[in-house]
Coordinates of N, CA and C in Angstrom, one line a residue:
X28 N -26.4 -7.7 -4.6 CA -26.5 -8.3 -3.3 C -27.8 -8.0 -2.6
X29 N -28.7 -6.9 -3.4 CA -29.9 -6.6 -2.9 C -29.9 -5.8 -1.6
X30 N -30.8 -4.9 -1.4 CA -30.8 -3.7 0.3 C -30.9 -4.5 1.2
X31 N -30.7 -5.8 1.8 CA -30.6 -5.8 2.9 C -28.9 -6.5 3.2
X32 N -28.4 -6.1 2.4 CA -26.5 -6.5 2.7 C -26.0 -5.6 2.8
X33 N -25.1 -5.0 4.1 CA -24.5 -3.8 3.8 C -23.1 -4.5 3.3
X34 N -21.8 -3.7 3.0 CA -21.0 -4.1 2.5 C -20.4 -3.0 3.0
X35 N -19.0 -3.6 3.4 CA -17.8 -2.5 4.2 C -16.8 -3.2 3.4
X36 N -15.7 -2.4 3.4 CA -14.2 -2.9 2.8 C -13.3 -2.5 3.4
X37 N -11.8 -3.1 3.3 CA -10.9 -2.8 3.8 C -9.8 -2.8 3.1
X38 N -8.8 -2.2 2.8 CA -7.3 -2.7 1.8 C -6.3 -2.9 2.7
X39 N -5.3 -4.0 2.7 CA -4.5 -3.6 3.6 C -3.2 -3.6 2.3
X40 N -2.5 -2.5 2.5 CA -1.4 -2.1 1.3 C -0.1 -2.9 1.3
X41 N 0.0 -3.5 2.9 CA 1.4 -4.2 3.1 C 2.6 -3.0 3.1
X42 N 2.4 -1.8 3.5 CA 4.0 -1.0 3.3 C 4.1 -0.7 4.3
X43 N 5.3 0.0 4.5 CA 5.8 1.5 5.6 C 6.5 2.0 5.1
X44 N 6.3 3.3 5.6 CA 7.7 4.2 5.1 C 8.9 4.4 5.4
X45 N 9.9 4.7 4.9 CA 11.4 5.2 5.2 C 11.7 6.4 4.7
X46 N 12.3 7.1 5.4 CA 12.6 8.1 5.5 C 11.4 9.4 5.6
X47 N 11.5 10.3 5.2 CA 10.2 11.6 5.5 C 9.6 11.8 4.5
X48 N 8.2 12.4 5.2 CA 7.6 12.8 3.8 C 8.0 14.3 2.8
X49 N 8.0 13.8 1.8 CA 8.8 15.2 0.8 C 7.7 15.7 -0.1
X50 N 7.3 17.0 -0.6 CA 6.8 17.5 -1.5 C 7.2 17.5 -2.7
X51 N 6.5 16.8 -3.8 CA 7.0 17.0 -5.3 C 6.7 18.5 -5.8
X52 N 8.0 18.7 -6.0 CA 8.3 20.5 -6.5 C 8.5 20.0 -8.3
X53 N 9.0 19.1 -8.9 CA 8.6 18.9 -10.8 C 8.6 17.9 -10.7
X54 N 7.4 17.1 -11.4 CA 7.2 16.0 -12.1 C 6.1 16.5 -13.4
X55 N 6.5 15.3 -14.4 CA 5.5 14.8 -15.6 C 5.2 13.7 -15.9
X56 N 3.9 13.8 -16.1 CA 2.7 12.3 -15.5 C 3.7 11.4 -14.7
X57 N 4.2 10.6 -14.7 CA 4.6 9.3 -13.8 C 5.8 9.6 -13.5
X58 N 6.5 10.5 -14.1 CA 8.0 10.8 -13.7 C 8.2 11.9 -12.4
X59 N 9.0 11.5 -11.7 CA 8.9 12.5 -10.6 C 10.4 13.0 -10.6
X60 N 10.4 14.5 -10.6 CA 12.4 14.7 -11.4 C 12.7 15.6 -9.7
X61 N 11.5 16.1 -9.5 CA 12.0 16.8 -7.9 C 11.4 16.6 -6.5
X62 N 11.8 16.2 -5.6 CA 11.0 16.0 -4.1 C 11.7 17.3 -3.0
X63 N 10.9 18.1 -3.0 CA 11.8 19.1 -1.9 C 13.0 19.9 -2.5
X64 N 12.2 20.1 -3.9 CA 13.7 20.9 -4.6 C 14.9 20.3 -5.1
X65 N 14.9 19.0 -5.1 CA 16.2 18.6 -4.8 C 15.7 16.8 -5.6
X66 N 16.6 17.0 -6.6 CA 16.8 15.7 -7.6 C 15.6 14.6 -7.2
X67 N 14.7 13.9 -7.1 CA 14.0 13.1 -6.9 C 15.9 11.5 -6.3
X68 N 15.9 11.3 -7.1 CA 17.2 9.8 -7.3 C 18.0 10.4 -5.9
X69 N 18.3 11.8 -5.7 CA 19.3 12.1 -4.7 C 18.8 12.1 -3.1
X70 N 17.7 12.5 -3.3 CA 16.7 12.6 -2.3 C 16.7 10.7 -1.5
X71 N 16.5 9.9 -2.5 CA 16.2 8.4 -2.4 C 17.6 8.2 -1.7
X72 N 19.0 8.6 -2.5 CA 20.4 7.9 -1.9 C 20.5 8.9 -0.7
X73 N 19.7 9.9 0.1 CA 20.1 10.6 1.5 C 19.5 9.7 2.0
X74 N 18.1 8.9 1.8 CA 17.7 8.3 2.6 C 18.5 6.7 3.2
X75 N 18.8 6.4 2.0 CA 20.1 4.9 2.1 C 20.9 5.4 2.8
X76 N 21.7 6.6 2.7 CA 22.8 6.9 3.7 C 22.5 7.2 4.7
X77 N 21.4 7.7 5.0 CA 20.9 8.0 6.4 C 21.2 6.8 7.2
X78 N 21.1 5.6 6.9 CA 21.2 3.9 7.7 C 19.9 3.7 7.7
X79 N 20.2 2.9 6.1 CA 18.8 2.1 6.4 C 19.3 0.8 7.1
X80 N 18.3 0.0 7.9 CA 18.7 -1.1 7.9 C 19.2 -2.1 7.3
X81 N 19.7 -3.4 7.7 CA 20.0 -4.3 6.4 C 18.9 -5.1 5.8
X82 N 17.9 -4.9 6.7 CA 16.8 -5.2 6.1 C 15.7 -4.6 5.3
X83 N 16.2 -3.3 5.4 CA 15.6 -2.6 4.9 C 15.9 -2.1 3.4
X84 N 17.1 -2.2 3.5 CA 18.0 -2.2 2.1 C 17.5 -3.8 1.1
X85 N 17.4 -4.6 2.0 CA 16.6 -5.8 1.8 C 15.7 -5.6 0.9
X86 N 15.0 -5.2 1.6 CA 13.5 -4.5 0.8 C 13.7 -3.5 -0.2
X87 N 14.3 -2.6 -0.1 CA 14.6 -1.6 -1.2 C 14.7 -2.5 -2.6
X88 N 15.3 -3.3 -2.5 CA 16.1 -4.2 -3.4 C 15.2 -5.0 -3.8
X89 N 14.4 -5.6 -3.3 CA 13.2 -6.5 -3.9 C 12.4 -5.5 -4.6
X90 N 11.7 -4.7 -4.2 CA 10.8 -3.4 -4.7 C 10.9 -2.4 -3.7
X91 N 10.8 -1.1 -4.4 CA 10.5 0.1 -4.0 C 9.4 0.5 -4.1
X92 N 8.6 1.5 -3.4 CA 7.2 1.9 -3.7 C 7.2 3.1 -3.3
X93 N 6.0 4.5 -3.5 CA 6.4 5.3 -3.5 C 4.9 5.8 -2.9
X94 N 4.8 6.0 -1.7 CA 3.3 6.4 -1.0 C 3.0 8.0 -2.0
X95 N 1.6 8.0 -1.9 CA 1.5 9.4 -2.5 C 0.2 9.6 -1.3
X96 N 0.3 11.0 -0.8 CA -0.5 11.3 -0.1 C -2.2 11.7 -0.8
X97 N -3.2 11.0 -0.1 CA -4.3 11.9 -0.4 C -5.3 12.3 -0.4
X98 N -5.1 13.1 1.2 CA -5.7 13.8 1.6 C -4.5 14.7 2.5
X99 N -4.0 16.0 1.5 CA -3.0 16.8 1.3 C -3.8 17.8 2.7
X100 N -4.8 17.8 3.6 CA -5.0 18.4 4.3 C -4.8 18.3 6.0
X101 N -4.3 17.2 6.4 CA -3.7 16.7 7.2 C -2.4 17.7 8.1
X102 N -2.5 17.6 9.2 CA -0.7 18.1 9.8 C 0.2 17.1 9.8
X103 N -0.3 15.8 9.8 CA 0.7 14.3 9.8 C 0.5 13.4 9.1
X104 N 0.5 12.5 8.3 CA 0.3 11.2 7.9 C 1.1 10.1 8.5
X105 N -0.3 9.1 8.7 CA 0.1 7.6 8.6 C -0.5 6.8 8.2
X106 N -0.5 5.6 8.3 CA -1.0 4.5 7.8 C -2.6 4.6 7.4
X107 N -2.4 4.2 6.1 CA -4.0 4.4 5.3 C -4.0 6.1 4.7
X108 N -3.2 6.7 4.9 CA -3.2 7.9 4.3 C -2.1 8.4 2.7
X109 N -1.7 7.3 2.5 CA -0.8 7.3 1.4 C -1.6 6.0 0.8
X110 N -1.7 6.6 -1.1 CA -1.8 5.7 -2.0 C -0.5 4.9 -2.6
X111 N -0.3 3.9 -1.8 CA 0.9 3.2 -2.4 C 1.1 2.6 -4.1
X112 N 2.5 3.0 -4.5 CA 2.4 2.8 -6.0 C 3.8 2.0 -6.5
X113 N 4.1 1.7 -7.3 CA 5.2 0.8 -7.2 C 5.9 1.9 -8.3
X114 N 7.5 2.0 -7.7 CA 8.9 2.5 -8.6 C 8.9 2.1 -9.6
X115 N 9.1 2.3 -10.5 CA 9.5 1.4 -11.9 C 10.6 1.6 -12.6
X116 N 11.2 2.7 -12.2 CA 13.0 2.5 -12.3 C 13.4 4.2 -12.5
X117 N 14.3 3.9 -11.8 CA 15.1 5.7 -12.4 C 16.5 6.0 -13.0
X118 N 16.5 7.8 -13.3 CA 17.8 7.9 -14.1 C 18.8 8.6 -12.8
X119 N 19.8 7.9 -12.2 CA 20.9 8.9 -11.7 C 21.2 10.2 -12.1
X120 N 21.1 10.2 -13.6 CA 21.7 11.1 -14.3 C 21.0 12.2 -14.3
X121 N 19.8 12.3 -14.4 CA 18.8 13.6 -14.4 C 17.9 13.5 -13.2
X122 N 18.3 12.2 -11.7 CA 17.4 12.5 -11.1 C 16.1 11.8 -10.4
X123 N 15.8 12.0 -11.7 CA 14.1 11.2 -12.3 C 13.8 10.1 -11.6
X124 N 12.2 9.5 -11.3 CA 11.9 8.5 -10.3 C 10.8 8.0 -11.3
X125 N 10.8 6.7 -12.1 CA 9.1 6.4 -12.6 C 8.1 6.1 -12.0
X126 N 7.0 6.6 -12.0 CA 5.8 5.7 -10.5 C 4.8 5.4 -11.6
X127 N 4.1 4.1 -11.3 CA 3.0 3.6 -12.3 C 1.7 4.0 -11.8
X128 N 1.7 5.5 -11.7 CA 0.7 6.4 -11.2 C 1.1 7.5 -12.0
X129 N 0.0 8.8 -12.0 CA 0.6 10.1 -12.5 C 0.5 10.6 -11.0
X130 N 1.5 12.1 -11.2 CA 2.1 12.0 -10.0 C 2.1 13.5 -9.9
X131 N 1.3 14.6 -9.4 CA 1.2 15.7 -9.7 C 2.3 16.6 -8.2
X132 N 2.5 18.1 -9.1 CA 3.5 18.7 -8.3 C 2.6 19.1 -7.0
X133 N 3.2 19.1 -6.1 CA 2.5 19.7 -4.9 C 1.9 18.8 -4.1
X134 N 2.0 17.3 -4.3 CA 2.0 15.8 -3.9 C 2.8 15.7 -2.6
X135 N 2.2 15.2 -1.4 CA 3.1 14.7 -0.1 C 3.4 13.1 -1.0
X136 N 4.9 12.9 -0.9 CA 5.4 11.3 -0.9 C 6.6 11.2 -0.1
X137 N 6.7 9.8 -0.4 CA 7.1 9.4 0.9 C 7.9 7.9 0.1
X138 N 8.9 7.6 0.7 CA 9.1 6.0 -0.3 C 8.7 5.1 1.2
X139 N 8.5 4.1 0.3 CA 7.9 3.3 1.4 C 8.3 1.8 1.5
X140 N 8.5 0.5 1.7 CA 9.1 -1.1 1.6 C 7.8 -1.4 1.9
X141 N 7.7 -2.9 1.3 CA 6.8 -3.8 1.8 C 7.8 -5.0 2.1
X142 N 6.6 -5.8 3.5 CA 7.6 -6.9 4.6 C 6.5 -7.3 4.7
X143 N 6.8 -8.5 4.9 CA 5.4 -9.3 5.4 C 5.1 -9.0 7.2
X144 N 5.8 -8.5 7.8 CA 5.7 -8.4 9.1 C 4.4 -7.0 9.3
X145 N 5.2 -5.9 8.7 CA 3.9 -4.9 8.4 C 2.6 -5.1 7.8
X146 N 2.5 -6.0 6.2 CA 1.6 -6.7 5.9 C 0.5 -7.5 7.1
X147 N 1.2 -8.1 7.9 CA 0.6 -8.6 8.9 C 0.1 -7.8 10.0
X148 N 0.9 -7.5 10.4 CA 0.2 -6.1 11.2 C -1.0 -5.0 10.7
X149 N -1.3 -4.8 9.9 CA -1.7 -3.8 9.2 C -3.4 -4.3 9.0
X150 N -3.1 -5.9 8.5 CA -4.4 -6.3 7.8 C -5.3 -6.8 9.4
X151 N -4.7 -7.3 10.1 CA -4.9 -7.5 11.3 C -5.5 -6.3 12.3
X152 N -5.0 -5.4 12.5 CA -5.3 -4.1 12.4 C -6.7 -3.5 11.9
X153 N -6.7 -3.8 10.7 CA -8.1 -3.4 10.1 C -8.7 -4.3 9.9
X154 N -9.2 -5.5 10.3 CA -9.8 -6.3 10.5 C -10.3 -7.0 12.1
X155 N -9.6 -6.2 13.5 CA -9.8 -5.8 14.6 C -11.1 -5.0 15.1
X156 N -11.7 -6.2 15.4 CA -13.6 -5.8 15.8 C -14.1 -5.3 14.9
X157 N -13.9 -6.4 13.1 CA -15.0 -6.3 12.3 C -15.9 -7.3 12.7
X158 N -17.0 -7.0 12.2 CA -17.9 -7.9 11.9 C -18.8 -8.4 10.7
X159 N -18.9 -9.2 10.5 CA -19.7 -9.3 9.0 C -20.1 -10.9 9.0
X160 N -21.2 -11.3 8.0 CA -21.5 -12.5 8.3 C -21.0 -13.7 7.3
X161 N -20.1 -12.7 5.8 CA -19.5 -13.1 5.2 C -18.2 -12.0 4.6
X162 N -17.5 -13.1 3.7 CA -16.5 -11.4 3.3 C -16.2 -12.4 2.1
X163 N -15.5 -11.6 1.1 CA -15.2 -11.8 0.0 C -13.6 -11.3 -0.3
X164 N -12.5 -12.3 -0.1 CA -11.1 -11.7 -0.5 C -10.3 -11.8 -1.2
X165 N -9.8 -10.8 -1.6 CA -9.6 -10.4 -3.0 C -8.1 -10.1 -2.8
X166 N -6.9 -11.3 -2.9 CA -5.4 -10.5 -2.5 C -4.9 -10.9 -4.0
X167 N -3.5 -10.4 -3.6 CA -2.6 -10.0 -5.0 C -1.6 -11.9 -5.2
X168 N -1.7 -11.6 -6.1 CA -0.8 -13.1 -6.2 C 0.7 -13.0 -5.8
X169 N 1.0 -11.9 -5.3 CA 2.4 -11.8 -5.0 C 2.4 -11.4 -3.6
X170 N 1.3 -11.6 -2.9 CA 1.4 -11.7 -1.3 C 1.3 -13.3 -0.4
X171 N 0.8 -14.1 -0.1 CA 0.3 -15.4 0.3 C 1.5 -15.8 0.5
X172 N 2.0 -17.2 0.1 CA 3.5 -17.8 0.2 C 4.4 -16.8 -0.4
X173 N 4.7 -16.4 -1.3 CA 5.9 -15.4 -1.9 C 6.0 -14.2 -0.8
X174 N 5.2 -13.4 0.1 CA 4.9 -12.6 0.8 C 5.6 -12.9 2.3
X175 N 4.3 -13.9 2.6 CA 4.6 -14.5 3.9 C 5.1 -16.0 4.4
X176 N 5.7 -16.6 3.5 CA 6.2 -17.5 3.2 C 5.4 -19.2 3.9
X177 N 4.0 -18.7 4.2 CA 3.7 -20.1 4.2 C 1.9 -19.6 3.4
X178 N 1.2 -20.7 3.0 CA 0.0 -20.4 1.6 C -1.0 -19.9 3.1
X179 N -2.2 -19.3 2.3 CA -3.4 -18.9 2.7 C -3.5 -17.8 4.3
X180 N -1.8 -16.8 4.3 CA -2.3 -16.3 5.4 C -3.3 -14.9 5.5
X181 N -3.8 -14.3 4.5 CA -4.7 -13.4 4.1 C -5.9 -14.0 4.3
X182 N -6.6 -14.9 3.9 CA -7.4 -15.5 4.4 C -7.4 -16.3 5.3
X183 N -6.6 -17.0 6.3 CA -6.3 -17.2 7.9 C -6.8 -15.9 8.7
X184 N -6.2 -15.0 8.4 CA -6.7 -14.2 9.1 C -7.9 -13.3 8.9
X185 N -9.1 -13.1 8.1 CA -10.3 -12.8 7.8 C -11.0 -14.3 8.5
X186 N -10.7 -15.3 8.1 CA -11.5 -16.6 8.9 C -11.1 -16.4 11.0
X187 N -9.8 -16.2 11.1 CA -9.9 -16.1 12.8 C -10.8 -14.5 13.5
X188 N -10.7 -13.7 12.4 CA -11.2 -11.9 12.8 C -12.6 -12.3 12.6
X189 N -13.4 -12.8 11.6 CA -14.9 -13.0 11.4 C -15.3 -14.5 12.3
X190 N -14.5 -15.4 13.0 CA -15.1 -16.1 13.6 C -15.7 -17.1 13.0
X191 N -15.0 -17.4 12.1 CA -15.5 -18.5 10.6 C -16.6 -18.2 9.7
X192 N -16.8 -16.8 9.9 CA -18.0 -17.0 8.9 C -17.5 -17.3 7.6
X193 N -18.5 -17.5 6.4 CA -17.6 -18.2 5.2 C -17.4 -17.0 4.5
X194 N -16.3 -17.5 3.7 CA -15.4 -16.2 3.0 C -14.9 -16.9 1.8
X195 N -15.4 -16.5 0.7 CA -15.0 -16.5 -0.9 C -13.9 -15.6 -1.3
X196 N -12.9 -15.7 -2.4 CA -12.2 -15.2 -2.9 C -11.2 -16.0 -4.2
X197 N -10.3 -14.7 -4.3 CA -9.2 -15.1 -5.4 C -8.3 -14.6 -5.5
X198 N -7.4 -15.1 -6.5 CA -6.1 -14.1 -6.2 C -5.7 -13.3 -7.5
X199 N -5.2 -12.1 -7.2 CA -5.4 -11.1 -8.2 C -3.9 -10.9 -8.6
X200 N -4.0 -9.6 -9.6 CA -2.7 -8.6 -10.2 C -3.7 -7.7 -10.4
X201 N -4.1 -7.1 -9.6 CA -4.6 -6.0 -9.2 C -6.1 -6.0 -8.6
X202 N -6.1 -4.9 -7.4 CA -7.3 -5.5 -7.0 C -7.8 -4.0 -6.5
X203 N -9.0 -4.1 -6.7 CA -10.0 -2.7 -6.7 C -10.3 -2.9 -4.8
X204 N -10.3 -1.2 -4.5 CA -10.4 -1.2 -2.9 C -10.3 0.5 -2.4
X205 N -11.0 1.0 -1.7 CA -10.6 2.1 -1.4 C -9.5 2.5 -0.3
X206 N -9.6 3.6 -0.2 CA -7.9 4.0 0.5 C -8.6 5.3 0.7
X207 N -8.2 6.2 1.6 CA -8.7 7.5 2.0 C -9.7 8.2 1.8
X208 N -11.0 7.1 1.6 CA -12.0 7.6 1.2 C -12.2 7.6 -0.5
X209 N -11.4 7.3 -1.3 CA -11.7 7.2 -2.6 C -10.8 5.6 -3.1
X210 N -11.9 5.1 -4.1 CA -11.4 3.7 -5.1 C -10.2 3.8 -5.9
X211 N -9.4 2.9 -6.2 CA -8.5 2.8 -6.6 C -8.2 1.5 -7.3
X212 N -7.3 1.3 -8.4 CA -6.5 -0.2 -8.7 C -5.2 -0.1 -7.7
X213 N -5.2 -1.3 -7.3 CA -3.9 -1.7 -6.4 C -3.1 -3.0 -7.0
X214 N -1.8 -2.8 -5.8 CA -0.9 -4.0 -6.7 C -0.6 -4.2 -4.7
X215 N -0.6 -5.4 -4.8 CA 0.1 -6.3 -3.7 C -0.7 -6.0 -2.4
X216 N -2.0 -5.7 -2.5 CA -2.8 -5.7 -1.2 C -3.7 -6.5 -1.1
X217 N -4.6 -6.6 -0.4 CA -5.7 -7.5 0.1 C -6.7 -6.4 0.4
X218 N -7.3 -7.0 -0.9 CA -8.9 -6.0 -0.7 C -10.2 -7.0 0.0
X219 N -10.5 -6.4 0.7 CA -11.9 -7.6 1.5 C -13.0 -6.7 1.7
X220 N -13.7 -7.8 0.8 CA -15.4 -6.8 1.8 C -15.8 -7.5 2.5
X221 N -17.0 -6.9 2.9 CA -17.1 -7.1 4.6 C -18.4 -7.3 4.3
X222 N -19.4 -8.1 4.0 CA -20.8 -8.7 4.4 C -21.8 -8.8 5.0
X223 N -22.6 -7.8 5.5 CA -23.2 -8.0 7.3 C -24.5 -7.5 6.3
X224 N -25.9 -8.5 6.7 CA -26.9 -8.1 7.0 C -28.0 -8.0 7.6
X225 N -28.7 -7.1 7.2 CA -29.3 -5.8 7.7 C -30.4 -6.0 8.4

């Protein structure tokens, strides 16, 4: 793009959390068998009994995901401070949680739903008094209509926040973007850079 483009990014992950954040006391690579001492699987059914919503059970049910904190130096987390990762299935029997991440002990997580309402909020959010003179967006093929149930609102909204400047993109199964200060592969976000020159 040559020195006179700067380039900014944004991800927006589409989640929230439910229930609290827990420390992984055993896992191995992707398997997570303990959160807070206590069975990873059992930990997930206090949180269902706790009352989740019916919507929120909703969500559970379509996908689970499992924030991993990271930047472990914090007194609080919220939004943008968890690496969102998708569940990939567990055992009742021992516990166990799969995350399509490795997942080390001593980890803040957190489970978390994606809704198109937070998706919306979120991206809108970080895209509130950007500026740039182009952008480039990069979302997941399982956000747009399947997400938000009508086509192109990821890019609707980079075209109303940038004020039409022109905006290229595509749609992904995974898309490169930073998150707490460090790069990552993601699944179901909207990665956008941000254009402005100098």
């Amino acid at each position: 793009l040559g020195p006179t483009v700067d380039v900014g990014s944004l991800v927006s992950q589409g989640c929230r959390p439910i229930g609290q954040p827990l420390v992984v006391t055993k896992a191995e690579r992707n398997i997570v068998y303990e959160l807070g001492g206590q069975p990873a699987y059992d930990r997930l059914m206090e949180i269902a009994k706790a009352g989740l919503t019916e919507d929120e059970v909703r969500m559970v049910n379509e996908g689970l995901f499992m924030g991993l904190v990271i930047d472990e130096h914090q007194l609080e987390f919220g939004p943008g401070d968890f690496l969102v990762r998708n569940v990939m299935g567990f055992d009742p029997e021992n516990g166990a949680i799969a995350v399509n991440d490795i997942v080390d002990v001593g980890t803040t997580a957190q489970f978390h739903v994606r809704d198109a309402t937070t998706a919306d909020e979120e991206l809108r959010r970080l895209l509130a008094g950007q500026e740039a003179d182009a952008a480039l967006v990069f979302t997941c093929n399982g956000r747009g209509k399947r997400l938000f149930g009508t086509p192109h609102h990821d890019a609707d909204l980079v075209d109303v926040a940038l004020d039409g400047a022109p905006a290229a993109g595509l749609f992904c199964q995974g898309e490169f973007g930073p998150v707490g200060g460090r790069n990552f592969v993601h699944g179901f976000t909207a990665s956008i850079a941000l254009l402005k020159g100098s």
